[in-house]
CSV table of C-alpha atoms in Angstrom, one decimal:
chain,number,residue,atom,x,y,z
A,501,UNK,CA,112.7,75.1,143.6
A,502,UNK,CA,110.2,77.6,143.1
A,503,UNK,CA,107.3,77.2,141.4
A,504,UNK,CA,105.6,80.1,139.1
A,505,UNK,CA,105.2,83.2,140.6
A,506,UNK,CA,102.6,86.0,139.8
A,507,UNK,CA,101.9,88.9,141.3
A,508,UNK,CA,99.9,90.6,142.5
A,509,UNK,CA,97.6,87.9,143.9
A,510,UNK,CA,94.5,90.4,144.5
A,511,UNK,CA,94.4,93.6,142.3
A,512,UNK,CA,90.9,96.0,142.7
A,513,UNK,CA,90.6,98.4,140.1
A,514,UNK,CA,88.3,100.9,138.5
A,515,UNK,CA,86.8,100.7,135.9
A,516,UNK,CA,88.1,102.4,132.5
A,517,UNK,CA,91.3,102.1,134.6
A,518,UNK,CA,94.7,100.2,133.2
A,519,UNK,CA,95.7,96.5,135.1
A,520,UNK,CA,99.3,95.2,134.5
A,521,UNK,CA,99.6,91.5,135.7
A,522,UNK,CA,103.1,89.7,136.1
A,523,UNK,CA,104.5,86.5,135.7
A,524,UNK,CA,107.8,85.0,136.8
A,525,UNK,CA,108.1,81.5,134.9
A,526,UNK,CA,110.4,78.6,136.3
A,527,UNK,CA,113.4,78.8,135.6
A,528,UNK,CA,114.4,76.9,132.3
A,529,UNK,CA,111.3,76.8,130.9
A,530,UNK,CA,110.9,77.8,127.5
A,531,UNK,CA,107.1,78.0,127.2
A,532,UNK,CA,104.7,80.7,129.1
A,533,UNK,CA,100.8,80.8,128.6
A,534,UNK,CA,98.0,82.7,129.9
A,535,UNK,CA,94.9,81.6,130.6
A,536,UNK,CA,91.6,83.3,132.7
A,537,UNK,CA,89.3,81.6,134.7
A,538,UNK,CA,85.8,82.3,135.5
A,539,UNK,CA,83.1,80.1,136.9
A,540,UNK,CA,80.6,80.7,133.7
A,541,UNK,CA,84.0,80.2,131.5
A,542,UNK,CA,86.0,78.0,132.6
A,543,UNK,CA,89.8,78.1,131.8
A,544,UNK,CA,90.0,80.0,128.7
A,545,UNK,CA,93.4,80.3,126.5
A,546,UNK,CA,94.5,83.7,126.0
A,547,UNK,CA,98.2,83.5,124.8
A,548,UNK,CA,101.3,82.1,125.0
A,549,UNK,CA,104.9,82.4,124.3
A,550,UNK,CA,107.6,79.5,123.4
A,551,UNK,CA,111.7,80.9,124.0
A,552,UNK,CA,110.2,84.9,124.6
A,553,UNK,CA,108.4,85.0,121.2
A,554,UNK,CA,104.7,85.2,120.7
A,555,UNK,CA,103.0,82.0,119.4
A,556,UNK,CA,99.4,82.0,119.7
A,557,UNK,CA,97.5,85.1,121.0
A,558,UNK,CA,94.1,83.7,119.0
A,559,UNK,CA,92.2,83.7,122.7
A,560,UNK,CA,93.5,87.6,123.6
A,561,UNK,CA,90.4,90.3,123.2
A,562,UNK,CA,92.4,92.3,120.7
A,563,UNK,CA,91.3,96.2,121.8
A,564,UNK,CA,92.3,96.0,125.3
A,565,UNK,CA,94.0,93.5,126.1
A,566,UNK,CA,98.3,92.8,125.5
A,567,UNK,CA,100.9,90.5,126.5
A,568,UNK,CA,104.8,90.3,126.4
A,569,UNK,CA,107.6,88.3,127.6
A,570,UNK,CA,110.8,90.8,127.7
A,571,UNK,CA,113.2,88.4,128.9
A,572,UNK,CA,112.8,84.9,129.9
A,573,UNK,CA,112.3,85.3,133.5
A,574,UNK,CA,109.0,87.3,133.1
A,575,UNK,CA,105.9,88.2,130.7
A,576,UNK,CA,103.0,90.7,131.7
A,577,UNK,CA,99.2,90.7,130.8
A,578,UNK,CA,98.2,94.3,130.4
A,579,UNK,CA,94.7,95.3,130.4
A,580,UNK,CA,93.7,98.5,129.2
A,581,UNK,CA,90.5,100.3,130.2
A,582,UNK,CA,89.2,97.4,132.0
A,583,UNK,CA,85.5,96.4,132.2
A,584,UNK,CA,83.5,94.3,134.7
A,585,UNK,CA,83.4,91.7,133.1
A,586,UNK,CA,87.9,91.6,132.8
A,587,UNK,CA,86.8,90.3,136.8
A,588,UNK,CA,88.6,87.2,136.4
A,589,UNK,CA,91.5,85.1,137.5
A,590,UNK,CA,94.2,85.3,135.3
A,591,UNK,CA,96.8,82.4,135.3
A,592,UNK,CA,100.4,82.2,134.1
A,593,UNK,CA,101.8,78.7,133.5
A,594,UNK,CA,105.1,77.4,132.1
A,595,UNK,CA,106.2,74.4,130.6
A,596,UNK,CA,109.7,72.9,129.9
A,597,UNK,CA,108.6,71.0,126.8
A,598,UNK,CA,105.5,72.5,125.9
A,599,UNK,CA,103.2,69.5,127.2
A,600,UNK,CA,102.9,69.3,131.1
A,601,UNK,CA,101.8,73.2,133.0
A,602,UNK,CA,102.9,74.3,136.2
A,603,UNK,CA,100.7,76.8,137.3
A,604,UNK,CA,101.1,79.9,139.6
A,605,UNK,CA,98.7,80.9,142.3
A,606,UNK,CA,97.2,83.1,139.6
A,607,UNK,CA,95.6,87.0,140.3
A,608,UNK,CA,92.7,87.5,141.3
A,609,UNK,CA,91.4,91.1,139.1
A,610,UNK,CA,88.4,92.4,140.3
A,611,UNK,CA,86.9,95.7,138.5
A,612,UNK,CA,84.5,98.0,140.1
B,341,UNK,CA,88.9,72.8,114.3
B,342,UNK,CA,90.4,71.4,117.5
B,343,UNK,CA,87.9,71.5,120.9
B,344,UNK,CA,87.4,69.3,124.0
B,345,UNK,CA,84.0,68.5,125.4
B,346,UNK,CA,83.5,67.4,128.8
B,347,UNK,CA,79.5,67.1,129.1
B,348,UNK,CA,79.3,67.0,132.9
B,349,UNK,CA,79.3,70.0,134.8
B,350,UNK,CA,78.6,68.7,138.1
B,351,UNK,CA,79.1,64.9,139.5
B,352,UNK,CA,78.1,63.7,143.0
B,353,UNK,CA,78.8,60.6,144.2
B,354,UNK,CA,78.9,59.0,147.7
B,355,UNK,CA,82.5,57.6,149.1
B,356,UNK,CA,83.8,54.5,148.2
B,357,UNK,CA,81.8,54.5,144.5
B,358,UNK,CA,83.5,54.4,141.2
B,359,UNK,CA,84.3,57.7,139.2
B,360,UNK,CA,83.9,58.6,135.8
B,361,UNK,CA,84.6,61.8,134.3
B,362,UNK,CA,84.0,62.2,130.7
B,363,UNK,CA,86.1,63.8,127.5
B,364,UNK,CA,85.5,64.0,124.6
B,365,UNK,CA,87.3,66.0,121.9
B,366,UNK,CA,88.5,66.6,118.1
B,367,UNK,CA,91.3,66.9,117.1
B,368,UNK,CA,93.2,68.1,113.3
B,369,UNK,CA,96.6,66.3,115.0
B,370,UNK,CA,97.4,63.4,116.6
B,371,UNK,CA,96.3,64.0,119.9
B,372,UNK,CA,97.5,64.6,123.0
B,373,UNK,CA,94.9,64.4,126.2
B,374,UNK,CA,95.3,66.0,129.6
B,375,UNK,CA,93.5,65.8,133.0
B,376,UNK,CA,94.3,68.4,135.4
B,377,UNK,CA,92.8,69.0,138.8
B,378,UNK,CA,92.3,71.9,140.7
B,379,UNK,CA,91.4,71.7,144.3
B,380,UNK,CA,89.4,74.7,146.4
B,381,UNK,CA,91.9,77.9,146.1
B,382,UNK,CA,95.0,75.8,144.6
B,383,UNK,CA,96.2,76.3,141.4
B,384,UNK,CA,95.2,73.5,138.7
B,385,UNK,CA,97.8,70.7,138.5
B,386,UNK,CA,98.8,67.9,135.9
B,387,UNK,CA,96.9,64.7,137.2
B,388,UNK,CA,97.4,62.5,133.9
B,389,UNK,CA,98.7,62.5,130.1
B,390,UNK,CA,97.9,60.7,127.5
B,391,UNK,CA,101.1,58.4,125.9
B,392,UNK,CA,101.5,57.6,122.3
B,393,UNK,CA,102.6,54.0,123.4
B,394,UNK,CA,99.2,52.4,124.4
B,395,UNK,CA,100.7,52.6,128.3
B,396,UNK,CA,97.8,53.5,130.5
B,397,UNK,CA,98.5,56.4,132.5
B,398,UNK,CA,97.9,56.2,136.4
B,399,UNK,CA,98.3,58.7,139.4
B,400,UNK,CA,96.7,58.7,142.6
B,401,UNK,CA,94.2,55.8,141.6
B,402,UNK,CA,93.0,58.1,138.3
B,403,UNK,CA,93.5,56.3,134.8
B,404,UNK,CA,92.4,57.1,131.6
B,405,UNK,CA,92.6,55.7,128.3
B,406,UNK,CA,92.9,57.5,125.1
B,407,UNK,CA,90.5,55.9,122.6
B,408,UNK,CA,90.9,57.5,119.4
B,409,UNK,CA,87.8,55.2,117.9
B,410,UNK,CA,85.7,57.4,120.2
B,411,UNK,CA,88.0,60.5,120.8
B,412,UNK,CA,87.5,60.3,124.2
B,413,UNK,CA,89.7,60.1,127.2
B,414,UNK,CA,87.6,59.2,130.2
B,415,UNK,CA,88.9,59.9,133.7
B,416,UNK,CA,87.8,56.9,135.9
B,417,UNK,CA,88.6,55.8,139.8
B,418,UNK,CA,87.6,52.1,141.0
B,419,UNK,CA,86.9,53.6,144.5
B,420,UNK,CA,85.8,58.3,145.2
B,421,UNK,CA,87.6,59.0,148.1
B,422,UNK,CA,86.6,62.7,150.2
B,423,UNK,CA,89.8,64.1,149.4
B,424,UNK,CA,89.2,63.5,145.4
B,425,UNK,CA,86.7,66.6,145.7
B,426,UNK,CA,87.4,69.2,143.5
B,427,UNK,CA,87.7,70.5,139.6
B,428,UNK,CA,88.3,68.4,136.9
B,429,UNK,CA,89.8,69.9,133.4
B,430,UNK,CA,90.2,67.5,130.7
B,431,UNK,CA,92.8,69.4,128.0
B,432,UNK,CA,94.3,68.6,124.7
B,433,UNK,CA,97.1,69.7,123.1
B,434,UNK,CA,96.0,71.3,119.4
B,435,UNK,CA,97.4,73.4,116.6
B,436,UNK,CA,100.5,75.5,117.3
B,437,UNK,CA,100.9,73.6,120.3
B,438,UNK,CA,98.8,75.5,122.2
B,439,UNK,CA,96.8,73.6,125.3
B,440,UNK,CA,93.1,74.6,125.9
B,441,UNK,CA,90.6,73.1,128.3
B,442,UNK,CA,87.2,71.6,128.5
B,443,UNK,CA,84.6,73.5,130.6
B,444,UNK,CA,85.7,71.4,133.7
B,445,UNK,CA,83.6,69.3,136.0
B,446,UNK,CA,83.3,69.9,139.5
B,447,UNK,CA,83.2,66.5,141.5
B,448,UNK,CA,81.8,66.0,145.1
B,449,UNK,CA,82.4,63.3,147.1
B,450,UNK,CA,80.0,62.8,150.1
B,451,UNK,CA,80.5,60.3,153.2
């Protein structure tokens, strides 16, 4: 059974330039959510979608930053005119009931 | 509003000692804790949840009690083994059903 998958796992880009960030859910689940981690931050909430339909994007910076869920087998993070400080790891997790996560491996963006 | 506090950032202990992470949080619902764990270069995993019928939750030697008096939800060990090293996030379930987490707390376990 596999778990979440997100790719890529590393992604280097430059800055001002455009990062796109999948996120394969497991299969059945009905709820998605992105989070990013930093050491200084923590795990910080930045959306999340219950049955493909956008809940809560309260934690998302609105200028740059987008998600969507197209279909129930995957949503994207799209960050636009990234900054240094987008460096982050970015996770996707889904749940079946909306309580317990499963994470993915999460990806690791790094802007120079 | 709804928020989760855990007020240690770092906690060092020597093997064989007790643990205890703390959580606190508020909550405009009836709440609903986690503890996840995220070892070096995994990816965070459910440790423990809190249940609505006064059952104490238990994995891998962890427990915690939800204490709504206090709104906290401590994370406690009798007995730090090495292989308990790593990040701690305490989360809680809030409005819209989203799930947000504490700062985390890194804990070391030394021989």
């Amino acid at each position: 059974n596999a778990g979440v998958i997100q790719t890529p796992r590393h992604k280097v880009t430059g800055k001002g330039q455009e990062a796109t960030l999948w996120c394969e859910p497991i299969s059945g689940h009905s709820a998605v959510f992105w989070y990013r981690q930093t050491i200084v931050q923590g795990l910080e909430f930045l959306t999340y979608f219950r049955n493909q339909a956008p809940i809560d994007d309260s934690g998302m910076p609105k200028e740059r930053f987008s998600a969507q869920m197209p279909n129930q087998s995957h949503s994207t993070l799209k960050i636009q005119s990234t900054q240094p400080q987008d460096s982050a790891v970015y996770l996707c997790a889904s749940s079946l009931t909306g309580n317990t996560l499963y994470f993915g491996e999460g990806s690791r963006l790094i802007v120079v | 509003g709804d928020s989760v506090t855990q007020t240690e950032g770092l906690v060092t202990l020597t093997e064989g000692l007790p643990v205890m992470l703390n959580c606190t949080y508020q909550s405009t619902y009836s709440p609903f804790l986690f503890w996840y764990v995220q070892h070096l270069n995994e990816a965070p995993k459910l440790l423990l949840k809190s249940f609505t019928d006064n059952k104490r939750p238990e994995h891998q030697g962890f427990h915690a009690t939800l204490h709504k008096s206090s709104s906290s939800f401590h994370l406690q060990k009798s007995s730090a083994q090495l292989s308990d090293s790593a990040l701690y996030y305490c989360a809680l379930r809030g409005s819209n059903n989203r799930i947000f987490f504490g700062d985390g707390t890194q804990l070391v376990v030394k021989p």
